[in-house]
Coordinates of C-alpha atoms in Angstrom, one line a residue:
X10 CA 139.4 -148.4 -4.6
X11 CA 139.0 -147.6 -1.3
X12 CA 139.0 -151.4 -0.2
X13 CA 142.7 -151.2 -1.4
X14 CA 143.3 -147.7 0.1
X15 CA 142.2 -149.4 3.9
X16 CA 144.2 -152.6 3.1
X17 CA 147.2 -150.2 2.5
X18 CA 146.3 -148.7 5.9
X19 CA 146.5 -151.8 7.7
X20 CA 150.1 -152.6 6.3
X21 CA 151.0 -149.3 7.0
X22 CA 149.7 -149.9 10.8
X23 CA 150.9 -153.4 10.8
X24 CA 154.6 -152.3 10.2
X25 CA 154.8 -148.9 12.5
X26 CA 154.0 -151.2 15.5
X27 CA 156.0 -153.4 14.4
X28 CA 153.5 -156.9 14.0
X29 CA 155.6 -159.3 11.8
X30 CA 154.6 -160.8 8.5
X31 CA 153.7 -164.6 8.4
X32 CA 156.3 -165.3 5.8
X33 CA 158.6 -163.9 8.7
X34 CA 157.5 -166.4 11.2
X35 CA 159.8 -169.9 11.3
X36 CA 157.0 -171.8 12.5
X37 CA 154.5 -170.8 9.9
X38 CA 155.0 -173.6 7.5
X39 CA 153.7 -173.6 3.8
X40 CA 153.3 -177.4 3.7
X41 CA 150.7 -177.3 6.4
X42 CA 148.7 -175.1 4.5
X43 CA 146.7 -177.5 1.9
X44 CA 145.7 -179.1 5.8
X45 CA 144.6 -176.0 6.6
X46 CA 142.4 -175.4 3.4
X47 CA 140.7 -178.6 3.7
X48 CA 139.9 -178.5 7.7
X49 CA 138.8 -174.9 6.7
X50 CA 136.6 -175.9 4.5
X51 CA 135.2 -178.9 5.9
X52 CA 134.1 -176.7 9.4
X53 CA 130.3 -176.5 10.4
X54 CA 131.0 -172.8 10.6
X55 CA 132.0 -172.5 6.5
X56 CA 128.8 -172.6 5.6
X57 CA 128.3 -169.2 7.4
X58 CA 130.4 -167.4 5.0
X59 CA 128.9 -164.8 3.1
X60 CA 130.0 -166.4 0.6
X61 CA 130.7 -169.9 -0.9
X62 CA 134.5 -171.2 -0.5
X63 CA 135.9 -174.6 -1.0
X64 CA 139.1 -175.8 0.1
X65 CA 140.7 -174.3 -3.2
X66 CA 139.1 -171.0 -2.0
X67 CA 140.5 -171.1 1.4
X68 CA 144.2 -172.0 -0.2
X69 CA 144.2 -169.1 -2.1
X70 CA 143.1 -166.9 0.9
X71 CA 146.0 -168.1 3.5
X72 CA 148.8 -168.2 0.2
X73 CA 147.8 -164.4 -0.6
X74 CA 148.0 -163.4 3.8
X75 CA 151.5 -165.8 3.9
X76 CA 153.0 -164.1 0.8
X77 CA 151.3 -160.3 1.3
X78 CA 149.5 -159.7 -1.6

């Protein structure tokens, strides 16, 4: 509950100082994004996640940030 009350903070913040939304930036391309996933995944630094996330994971994280939910 109060994860989702400081995530409604942020997009509160986000839009009174006016930072755009990805979906609202021309170069931020959907297609690239499975190529994002699997780079993601496949970085040294992954395995310093708290926890574990495949390329699947990582897809689902930058589709939820690109669409806002």
């Amino acid at each position: 509950e109060l994860a989702l009350a400081g995530v409604e903070k942020v997009k509160e913040l986000n839009a009174k100082v006016k930072i755009p939304k990805l979906i609202e930036l021309d170069y931020i391309k959907e297609e690239n994004f499975r190529a994002i996933a699997e780079r993601s995944a496949e970085n040294a630094l992954s395995q310093d996640n708290a926890r574990d996330i495949d390329a699947d994971g990582y897809m689902s994280v930058i589709l939820k940030a690109y669409r806002g939910n």
